[in-house]
Amino acid sequence: MRKVYMDNAATTALAPEVLEQMMPYLTTTFGNPSSVHAFGREARTGIDKARQQVAAALNAEVDEIIFTGCGTESDNTVLLGVAAKYKAKGNHIITTNIEHHAILHTAEYLEKNGCEVTYLPVDQYGRVSAEQVAAAIKDNTILVSIMFANNEVGSIMPIAEIGAVCREKGVLFHTDAVQAVGHVPIDVKAMNIDMLSLSAHKFHGPKGVGALYVRRGIRLPSFVMGGGQEKGRRAGTENTAGVVGLGAAVEMSCAHMEENAKRMTALRNRLMEGIEREIPEVKLNGHRTERLPNNVNYSIRYIEGESILLMLDMNGIAASSGSACTSGSLDPSHVLLALGLDHETAHGSVRLTLGDETTEEDIDYVIDVLKKTAERLRMMSPLYKG
Amino acid sequence: MYTEKVLDHFSNPRNMGEVEGANGIGTVGNAKCGDIMQISLKINDEGIIEDVGFKTFGCGAAIATSSMATEMIKGKSIEEALQLSNSAVVEALEGLPPAKIHCSVLAEEAVKAALEDYYKRKEEAK
Ligand SMILES: Cc1ncc(COP(=O)(O)O)c(C=O)c1O
């Protein structure tokens, strides 16, 4: 059976070139990067190089990059750190209602602990505007945290405009760029970004390693307390191989970003056209053009997402859904509901996220299987009247 | 996460569709929660379920439990069908993930709703 992996927003395959660069650090170069001897110094070299690679990818300075355990940790560090550090200045945080749970659940925790949080509502495409941000900023606002691109519907936020507003009003601006790094161009200086979270496994790096960019002049408390690693900004012996992999992967992704984005956009559009041509009564979730080059998300009316995924899986296709049955709760995805979808439509969503290895044949195969899946499940559905 | 049995009933559902000439139809659940089950019955004068069909909007477990429930009551008497419990459906499917037990409850309720409809229609015809 043909196997087609279309869940690259969940995670990506480790690139062979990246693994190759990691291998020495999993084997011979095993020293502790904090050790003064040659073993340690060699390991340190790998981390130093990775820091340069990340800084170059973001147009940041080398000392502005902190390695962390994952994207979630980077997000947590910013929200909890800023709230603690700037308590005297204020307690108001602005974010959106479609953030990843790494942000949302942390914001909810902060609300229970004395913070005031504004969740800006997105429009029907999953975007907030810089004007909304400007209007929400108050005297006690200490942080604006808005994702660069959404993981479910792929919408891209006007980050440069939001950055300009925050800089002008003197409010710190963080962006969760976990879905954007390596996929769309980012320049922290030009975009006035003060803090940025990223995660290696979303751009063909290893899992369990992330990074946080913190602009010079901002000092957050260390989220993990202990030794003096990362200049005291994140304790714990470094995941050397992981960090090296992150660096290699970000360099590789950025080097091929333009060509990959072009190729992926063409494939994405082929998939969207195919779905709309072959399956009646579908709804595109997110914006038609202002979306990640690899993200496709549709609601297929009258049928439910988990059964769509099962049937795709039986045909070798890996996808995901915002239905309640896949979110582990009774409600469908908060993102789809925030876009204004009713529950039934949200339950019937399917997300297909393309990767570097996706081919035109894969796309055509997916269209064909999805069409048959929709027909079959609709035949079973009491909501479908033909 | 699903047993072979569940996957089998999901991919080869038994008694799918609406029975022609049904004299009892029950629909339970709602689209908001993500599952709707409809069971239609054709019960003969001896009170035997001659034919049964289901239509389901829902996850794999919802489809599999409806399919299994229809199989378990087909050819049975009304009294026997009324005895159908959700746990018997779960057992017949060789288990369901804890989060999916509610699907089997829905299947039991759909059967009962269809039988209720059958009685109601009979009452009205008198
Ligand atoms: C937008 C966004 N933020 C944060 C995360 C969390 O990243 P990680 O899996 O590295 O903790 C993810 C990935 O699931 C994501 O898509």
Coordinates of C-alpha atoms and ligand atoms in Angstrom, one line a residue:
Chain A
M1 CA 0.0 0.0 0.0
R2 CA 1.1 3.5 -0.8
K3 CA 2.1 5.5 2.3
V4 CA 1.6 9.2 2.4
Y5 CA 2.6 11.3 5.4
M6 CA 0.5 14.4 5.4
D7 CA 0.8 15.5 9.1
N8 CA 3.9 17.6 8.9
A9 CA 2.4 20.2 11.2
A10 CA 2.4 17.6 13.9
T11 CA 6.0 16.7 13.3
T12 CA 8.4 16.2 10.4
A13 CA 10.8 13.4 9.6
L14 CA 14.4 13.9 10.7
A15 CA 16.4 14.8 7.6
P16 CA 19.2 12.4 6.8
E17 CA 21.7 15.3 6.5
V18 CA 20.7 16.5 9.9
L19 CA 21.1 13.1 11.5
E20 CA 24.5 12.9 9.9
Q21 CA 25.6 16.1 11.6
M22 CA 24.1 14.9 14.9
M23 CA 25.8 11.4 14.8
P24 CA 29.2 12.4 16.2
Y25 CA 27.5 14.1 19.2
L26 CA 25.6 10.9 19.9
T27 CA 28.8 8.8 19.7
T28 CA 32.4 10.0 19.9
T29 CA 31.8 13.7 20.9
F30 CA 30.1 12.9 24.1
G31 CA 31.7 15.4 26.4
N32 CA 29.8 17.7 28.7
P33 CA 29.9 21.1 26.9
S34 CA 30.5 22.8 30.3
S35 CA 33.7 20.7 30.9
V36 CA 37.1 22.5 30.3
H37 CA 38.9 19.5 28.8
A38 CA 39.1 18.7 25.1
F39 CA 36.0 16.4 25.2
G40 CA 34.0 19.2 26.6
R41 CA 35.4 21.9 24.3
E42 CA 34.6 19.8 21.3
A43 CA 31.0 19.4 22.4
R44 CA 30.9 23.1 23.1
T45 CA 32.0 23.8 19.5
G46 CA 28.9 22.1 18.2
I47 CA 26.6 24.2 20.4
D48 CA 28.3 27.4 19.4
K49 CA 27.9 26.6 15.7
A50 CA 24.2 25.8 16.2
R51 CA 23.7 29.1 18.0
Q52 CA 25.2 30.9 15.0
Q53 CA 22.9 29.0 12.7
V54 CA 19.8 29.9 14.6
A55 CA 20.9 33.5 14.9
A56 CA 21.5 33.7 11.2
A57 CA 18.1 32.2 10.4
L58 CA 16.3 34.9 12.4
N59 CA 18.7 37.8 11.8
A60 CA 19.4 37.8 15.5
E61 CA 22.6 38.1 17.5
V62 CA 24.3 35.0 18.7
D63 CA 23.9 35.9 22.4
E64 CA 20.2 36.3 21.9
I65 CA 19.6 32.6 21.4
I66 CA 18.8 30.2 24.3
F67 CA 18.3 26.5 23.7
T68 CA 15.4 24.8 25.5
G69 CA 13.8 21.4 25.7
C70 CA 11.0 22.1 23.2
G71 CA 8.7 24.8 21.8
T72 CA 6.4 24.4 24.7
E73 CA 9.2 25.3 27.2
S74 CA 10.1 28.3 25.1
D75 CA 6.5 29.5 25.3
N76 CA 6.2 28.8 29.0
T77 CA 9.5 30.6 29.7
V78 CA 8.2 33.8 28.1
L79 CA 4.8 34.0 29.7
L80 CA 5.8 32.9 33.2
G81 CA 9.0 34.8 33.0
V82 CA 7.6 38.1 31.8
A83 CA 4.7 37.9 34.3
A84 CA 7.1 37.4 37.2
K85 CA 9.7 39.9 36.1
Y86 CA 7.4 42.8 35.3
K87 CA 4.9 42.3 38.1
A88 CA 5.7 45.8 39.3
K89 CA 5.0 47.3 35.9
G90 CA 1.7 45.6 35.3
N91 CA -0.2 42.3 35.0
H92 CA -2.0 42.5 31.6
I93 CA -1.1 40.1 28.8
I94 CA -2.6 40.2 25.3
T95 CA -2.8 37.1 23.2
T96 CA -5.2 35.5 20.7
N97 CA -8.0 32.9 21.0
I98 CA -6.3 30.5 18.6
E99 CA -2.9 30.1 20.2
H100 CA -1.4 26.6 20.8
H101 CA -2.1 25.2 24.3
A102 CA 1.5 25.9 25.2
I103 CA 0.4 29.5 25.3
L104 CA -3.3 29.3 26.2
H105 CA -3.0 26.9 29.1
T106 CA -0.1 29.0 30.5
A107 CA -2.2 32.2 30.1
E108 CA -5.1 30.5 31.9
Y109 CA -2.7 29.5 34.7
L110 CA -1.5 33.1 35.0
E111 CA -5.1 34.4 35.1
K112 CA -5.7 32.2 38.1
N113 CA -2.6 33.7 39.6
G114 CA -3.3 37.4 39.4
C115 CA -2.8 38.3 35.7
E116 CA -5.4 39.8 33.4
V117 CA -5.4 38.2 30.0
T118 CA -7.0 39.6 26.8
Y119 CA -7.7 36.9 24.2
L120 CA -8.1 38.8 20.9
P121 CA -10.7 37.2 18.7
V122 CA -9.6 36.2 15.3
D123 CA -11.5 36.9 12.1
Q124 CA -13.1 34.1 10.0
Y125 CA -9.7 33.4 8.5
G126 CA -7.9 33.1 11.7
R127 CA -6.1 36.4 11.8
V128 CA -5.9 39.4 14.2
S129 CA -5.0 42.8 13.0
A130 CA -2.4 45.3 14.4
E131 CA -5.3 47.7 15.1
Q132 CA -6.9 45.1 17.4
V133 CA -3.6 44.8 19.2
A134 CA -3.1 48.6 19.5
A135 CA -6.7 49.0 20.8
A136 CA -6.1 46.3 23.5
I137 CA -2.9 47.7 24.9
K138 CA -3.3 49.5 28.3
D139 CA -1.0 51.1 30.8
N140 CA -0.6 47.9 32.6
T141 CA 0.1 45.7 29.6
I142 CA 3.4 43.9 30.0
L143 CA 3.3 41.5 27.1
V144 CA 1.8 40.8 23.7
S145 CA 2.1 37.2 22.6
I146 CA 0.8 36.3 19.1
M147 CA 1.6 33.3 17.1
F148 CA 3.4 33.7 13.8
A149 CA 1.3 31.1 12.0
N150 CA -1.4 28.8 13.3
N151 CA -0.8 25.1 13.5
E152 CA -4.3 24.0 12.5
V153 CA -5.5 26.4 9.8
G154 CA -2.1 27.7 8.7
S155 CA -3.2 31.4 8.9
I156 CA -0.2 33.8 9.0
M157 CA -0.5 36.8 11.3
P158 CA 0.6 40.3 10.3
I159 CA 3.6 40.0 12.6
A160 CA 5.6 43.0 11.3
E161 CA 2.7 45.3 11.8
I162 CA 2.0 44.0 15.2
G163 CA 5.7 44.3 16.1
A164 CA 5.7 47.9 15.0
V165 CA 2.7 48.7 17.2
C166 CA 4.2 47.1 20.2
R167 CA 7.5 48.8 19.8
E168 CA 5.8 52.1 19.4
K169 CA 3.8 51.6 22.6
G170 CA 6.8 50.2 24.5
V171 CA 5.2 46.8 25.1
L172 CA 7.2 43.5 24.8
F173 CA 6.2 41.4 21.9
H174 CA 6.6 37.6 21.7
T175 CA 5.7 35.4 18.9
D176 CA 5.2 31.6 18.9
A177 CA 6.9 30.9 15.6
V178 CA 7.0 27.1 16.0
Q179 CA 5.0 26.6 12.7
A180 CA 6.7 29.4 10.8
V181 CA 10.5 29.0 11.3
G182 CA 12.0 27.3 8.3
H183 CA 8.8 27.8 6.3
V184 CA 8.3 31.5 5.9
P185 CA 10.9 34.4 6.1
I186 CA 11.5 35.8 9.6
D187 CA 13.6 38.8 10.5
V188 CA 13.4 39.7 14.2
K189 CA 15.0 43.1 13.7
A190 CA 12.8 44.2 10.8
M191 CA 9.7 42.8 12.4
N192 CA 10.4 44.3 15.8
I193 CA 10.1 40.9 17.5
D194 CA 11.4 40.9 21.1
M195 CA 11.0 37.2 21.8
L196 CA 10.4 34.2 19.6
S197 CA 9.8 30.5 20.2
L198 CA 10.8 27.7 17.8
S199 CA 11.0 23.9 17.9
A200 CA 13.4 21.7 15.9
H201 CA 11.0 18.9 15.0
K202 CA 8.8 21.1 12.9
F203 CA 11.5 21.7 10.3
H204 CA 13.1 18.2 9.9
G205 CA 15.2 18.5 13.1
P206 CA 15.0 16.2 16.1
K207 CA 12.2 16.2 18.7
G208 CA 12.7 17.4 22.3
V209 CA 14.7 20.5 21.5
G210 CA 13.7 24.1 21.0
A211 CA 15.1 27.6 21.1
L212 CA 14.1 30.9 22.4
Y213 CA 15.2 34.2 21.0
V214 CA 15.3 37.0 23.6
R215 CA 16.3 40.4 22.4
R216 CA 19.4 42.0 24.0
G217 CA 18.4 44.1 27.0
I218 CA 15.6 41.7 28.1
R219 CA 16.5 39.3 30.9
L220 CA 14.0 36.7 31.8
P221 CA 14.3 34.4 34.9
S222 CA 15.5 30.9 34.0
F223 CA 12.5 28.5 33.7
V224 CA 14.6 25.6 34.7
M225 CA 16.7 26.3 37.8
G226 CA 20.1 24.7 38.4
G227 CA 23.5 25.1 36.8
G228 CA 24.8 28.0 34.9
Q229 CA 24.2 26.6 31.4
E230 CA 23.0 29.0 28.6
K231 CA 24.6 31.9 30.6
G232 CA 22.2 31.1 33.5
R233 CA 19.2 31.5 31.3
R234 CA 18.3 27.8 31.1
A235 CA 19.8 25.2 33.4
G236 CA 20.5 21.6 32.7
T237 CA 23.3 19.9 30.7
E238 CA 22.7 20.7 27.0
N239 CA 21.1 18.1 24.7
T240 CA 24.2 18.5 22.5
A241 CA 23.1 16.3 19.6
G242 CA 19.7 17.8 19.7
V243 CA 21.0 21.3 19.6
V244 CA 23.4 20.5 16.8
G245 CA 20.5 18.9 14.9
L246 CA 18.3 22.0 15.5
G247 CA 21.1 24.2 14.1
A248 CA 21.7 22.0 11.0
A249 CA 17.9 21.7 10.4
V250 CA 17.2 25.4 10.6
E251 CA 20.1 26.2 8.3
M252 CA 19.0 23.6 5.8
S253 CA 15.3 24.7 5.9
C254 CA 16.2 28.4 5.4
A255 CA 18.6 27.7 2.6
H256 CA 15.9 25.9 0.7
M257 CA 13.0 28.0 1.9
E258 CA 12.2 29.8 -1.3
E259 CA 12.2 26.8 -3.6
N260 CA 10.4 24.6 -1.0
A261 CA 7.7 27.2 -0.5
K262 CA 7.2 27.6 -4.2
R263 CA 7.0 23.8 -4.8
M264 CA 4.8 23.3 -1.7
T265 CA 2.4 26.1 -2.6
A266 CA 1.9 24.6 -6.0
L267 CA 1.2 21.2 -4.5
R268 CA -1.0 22.7 -1.9
N269 CA -3.1 24.5 -4.5
R270 CA -3.3 21.3 -6.5
L271 CA -4.7 19.6 -3.4
M272 CA -7.2 22.4 -2.7
E273 CA -8.4 22.5 -6.3
G274 CA -8.7 18.7 -6.4
I275 CA -10.7 18.6 -3.1
E276 CA -13.0 21.4 -4.3
R277 CA -13.5 19.8 -7.7
E278 CA -14.1 16.2 -6.5
I279 CA -16.0 16.6 -3.2
P280 CA -19.2 18.7 -3.0
E281 CA -20.1 20.7 0.1
V282 CA -16.6 21.2 1.6
K283 CA -15.5 24.3 3.4
L284 CA -11.9 25.6 3.4
N285 CA -10.8 26.5 6.9
G286 CA -8.4 29.5 7.1
H287 CA -7.4 32.0 4.4
R288 CA -7.2 31.0 0.8
T289 CA -3.8 32.6 0.2
E290 CA -2.5 34.0 3.5
R291 CA -1.6 30.6 4.9
L292 CA 1.4 28.4 5.3
P293 CA 2.6 26.9 2.0
N294 CA 2.1 23.4 3.3
N295 CA -1.3 23.7 5.1
V296 CA -4.6 22.5 3.8
N297 CA -7.7 22.3 6.1
Y298 CA -11.2 21.5 5.0
S299 CA -14.5 20.6 6.7
I300 CA -16.4 18.0 4.8
R301 CA -20.0 18.4 5.6
Y302 CA -22.2 15.6 7.1
I303 CA -19.3 13.5 8.3
E304 CA -17.0 13.4 11.3
G305 CA -13.2 13.9 11.4
E306 CA -12.0 10.9 13.3
S307 CA -13.8 8.5 11.0
I308 CA -12.2 10.4 8.1
L309 CA -8.8 9.9 9.6
L310 CA -9.4 6.2 10.3
M311 CA -10.4 5.6 6.7
L312 CA -7.4 7.6 5.4
D313 CA -5.1 5.7 7.7
M314 CA -6.5 2.4 6.3
N315 CA -5.3 3.7 3.0
G316 CA -1.9 4.6 4.2
I317 CA -2.5 8.3 4.6
A318 CA -1.6 10.2 7.8
A319 CA -3.6 13.3 8.5
S320 CA -5.2 15.0 11.5
S321 CA -8.5 16.6 12.5
G322 CA -10.0 19.1 14.9
S323 CA -12.9 16.9 15.8
A324 CA -13.7 16.3 19.5
C325 CA -12.9 12.7 19.1
T326 CA -9.3 13.5 18.2
S327 CA -8.8 16.3 20.6
G328 CA -9.5 14.1 23.6
S329 CA -12.3 16.3 24.9
L330 CA -16.0 16.8 24.1
D331 CA -15.5 20.0 22.2
P332 CA -13.9 20.3 18.8
S333 CA -10.8 22.3 18.3
H334 CA -10.8 25.8 19.9
V335 CA -9.2 27.2 16.7
L336 CA -12.0 26.1 14.4
L337 CA -14.7 27.4 16.9
A338 CA -12.8 30.7 17.1
L339 CA -13.0 31.0 13.3
G340 CA -16.8 30.9 13.8
L341 CA -17.5 27.3 12.7
D342 CA -20.5 25.6 14.2
H343 CA -19.7 22.3 16.1
E344 CA -20.9 20.0 13.4
T345 CA -18.6 21.7 10.8
A346 CA -15.7 21.7 13.2
H347 CA -16.2 18.0 13.9
G348 CA -15.9 17.3 10.2
S349 CA -12.5 18.9 9.7
V350 CA -9.4 17.3 8.2
R351 CA -5.9 18.8 8.1
L352 CA -3.4 17.8 5.5
T353 CA 0.1 19.2 5.9
L354 CA 2.6 18.6 3.2
G355 CA 6.3 18.0 3.6
D356 CA 9.5 18.2 1.6
E357 CA 9.0 14.7 0.4
T358 CA 5.4 15.2 -0.9
T359 CA 4.9 14.5 -4.6
E360 CA 2.2 15.2 -7.1
E361 CA 1.3 11.5 -7.2
D362 CA 0.8 11.7 -3.4
I363 CA -1.5 14.7 -3.9
D364 CA -3.6 12.9 -6.5
Y365 CA -3.7 9.7 -4.4
V366 CA -5.0 11.7 -1.4
I367 CA -7.7 13.5 -3.5
D368 CA -8.9 10.1 -4.8
V369 CA -9.0 8.4 -1.3
L370 CA -10.5 11.5 0.3
K371 CA -13.3 11.5 -2.3
K372 CA -14.1 7.9 -1.7
T373 CA -13.9 8.3 2.0
A374 CA -16.4 11.2 1.9
E375 CA -18.8 9.3 -0.3
R376 CA -18.7 6.2 1.9
L377 CA -19.1 8.1 5.2
R378 CA -21.8 10.3 3.7
M379 CA -23.8 7.2 2.8
M380 CA -23.7 6.2 6.4
S381 CA -24.6 9.7 7.7
P382 CA -28.1 10.5 8.8
L383 CA -27.3 14.2 8.1
Y384 CA -26.6 13.6 4.5
K385 CA -29.7 13.7 2.3
G386 CA -27.8 13.1 -1.0
Chain B
M1 CA -6.4 2.2 20.1
Y2 CA -9.2 0.2 18.5
T3 CA -9.6 -3.6 18.5
E4 CA -9.6 -5.6 15.2
K5 CA -13.3 -6.1 15.8
V6 CA -14.0 -2.4 16.0
L7 CA -12.0 -1.7 12.9
D8 CA -13.8 -4.5 11.1
H9 CA -17.2 -3.2 11.9
F10 CA -16.0 0.3 10.9
S11 CA -14.7 -0.7 7.5
N12 CA -17.4 -3.3 6.8
P13 CA -20.4 -2.0 8.6
R14 CA -23.3 -4.4 8.9
N15 CA -26.9 -3.3 8.2
M16 CA -25.9 0.1 7.0
G17 CA -28.7 2.3 5.7
E18 CA -32.4 2.8 6.4
V19 CA -34.6 -0.2 6.3
E20 CA -37.4 0.0 3.8
G21 CA -40.8 -0.2 5.3
A22 CA -39.5 0.5 8.8
N23 CA -42.1 0.6 11.5
G24 CA -39.8 1.9 14.2
I25 CA -37.1 4.6 13.9
G26 CA -35.0 6.1 16.7
T27 CA -32.5 8.9 16.5
V28 CA -30.3 9.9 19.4
G29 CA -27.3 12.2 20.0
N30 CA -26.6 15.5 18.4
A31 CA -24.2 17.1 15.9
K32 CA -22.8 19.4 18.6
C33 CA -21.3 16.5 20.5
G34 CA -20.2 14.9 17.3
D35 CA -22.4 11.8 17.2
I36 CA -25.8 11.1 15.8
M37 CA -27.2 7.6 15.5
Q38 CA -30.4 6.5 13.8
I39 CA -31.7 3.0 14.0
S40 CA -34.6 1.8 11.9
L41 CA -36.5 -1.5 12.5
K42 CA -38.9 -3.6 10.7
I43 CA -40.8 -5.7 13.2
N44 CA -43.2 -8.4 12.1
D45 CA -46.5 -9.4 13.6
E46 CA -44.9 -12.0 15.8
G47 CA -42.8 -9.2 17.4
I48 CA -39.6 -10.3 15.7
I49 CA -37.1 -7.8 14.3
E50 CA -37.0 -8.9 10.7
D51 CA -34.7 -6.2 9.5
V52 CA -32.7 -3.4 11.0
G53 CA -30.5 -0.6 9.7
F54 CA -28.4 2.2 11.0
K55 CA -27.1 5.5 9.9
T56 CA -24.4 7.2 12.0
F57 CA -22.6 10.5 12.0
G58 CA -19.7 10.1 14.3
C59 CA -16.3 8.6 15.0
G60 CA -15.0 5.1 14.3
A61 CA -16.4 3.8 17.6
A62 CA -19.8 5.3 16.9
I63 CA -20.0 3.6 13.6
A64 CA -18.7 0.3 14.9
T65 CA -21.1 0.2 17.9
S66 CA -24.1 1.0 15.7
S67 CA -23.1 -1.7 13.3
M68 CA -22.6 -4.2 16.2
A69 CA -25.8 -3.3 17.9
T70 CA -27.8 -3.9 14.7
E71 CA -26.2 -7.3 14.3
M72 CA -27.0 -8.2 17.9
I73 CA -30.7 -7.5 17.6
K74 CA -31.4 -8.7 14.1
G75 CA -33.8 -11.7 14.1
K76 CA -34.4 -11.2 17.8
S77 CA -37.7 -10.6 19.6
I78 CA -38.6 -7.1 21.0
E79 CA -38.1 -8.4 24.5
E80 CA -34.6 -9.6 23.7
A81 CA -33.7 -6.4 21.9
L82 CA -34.8 -4.4 25.0
Q83 CA -32.3 -6.4 27.0
L84 CA -29.4 -5.2 24.8
S85 CA -27.0 -3.3 27.1
N86 CA -24.1 -1.1 26.1
S87 CA -21.7 -3.3 27.9
A88 CA -22.8 -6.3 25.8
V89 CA -22.0 -4.2 22.7
V90 CA -18.6 -3.3 24.1
E91 CA -17.9 -6.9 24.9
A92 CA -18.9 -8.1 21.5
L93 CA -16.4 -5.5 20.0
E94 CA -13.7 -6.9 22.3
G95 CA -13.4 -3.6 24.1
L96 CA -13.5 0.2 23.5
P97 CA -11.2 2.9 24.7
P98 CA -12.6 4.5 27.9
A99 CA -13.3 7.8 26.1
K100 CA -15.5 5.9 23.6
I101 CA -17.7 4.0 26.0
H102 CA -20.4 6.8 25.5
C103 CA -20.7 5.6 21.9
S104 CA -22.0 2.2 23.1
V105 CA -24.4 3.9 25.4
L106 CA -25.7 5.9 22.4
A107 CA -26.1 2.6 20.5
E108 CA -28.2 1.1 23.3
E109 CA -30.3 4.3 23.5
A110 CA -30.8 4.3 19.7
V111 CA -32.2 0.7 19.8
K112 CA -34.5 1.7 22.7
A113 CA -35.6 4.8 20.9
A114 CA -36.5 2.8 17.8
L115 CA -38.5 0.3 19.8
E116 CA -40.3 3.2 21.6
D117 CA -41.2 4.6 18.2
Y118 CA -42.5 1.2 17.2
Y119 CA -44.8 1.1 20.2
K120 CA -45.9 4.7 19.7
R121 CA -46.9 4.0 16.2
K122 CA -48.8 0.9 17.2
E123 CA -50.6 2.8 19.8
E124 CA -51.5 5.5 17.3
A125 CA -52.7 3.0 14.8
K126 CA -55.2 1.5 17.3
Ligands
LIG1 C1 2.2 26.7 17.3 C2 2.8 25.7 18.2 N1 3.4 26.1 19.4 C3 4.0 25.3 20.2 C4 4.1 23.9 19.9 C5 4.8 23.0 20.9 O1 6.1 22.7 20.4 P1 6.8 21.4 21.1 O2 6.1 20.2 20.5 O3 8.2 21.5 20.6 O4 6.7 21.5 22.5 C6 3.6 23.5 18.7 C7 3.7 22.1 18.3 O5 2.9 21.2 18.6 C8 2.9 24.4 17.8 O6 2.4 24.0 16.7

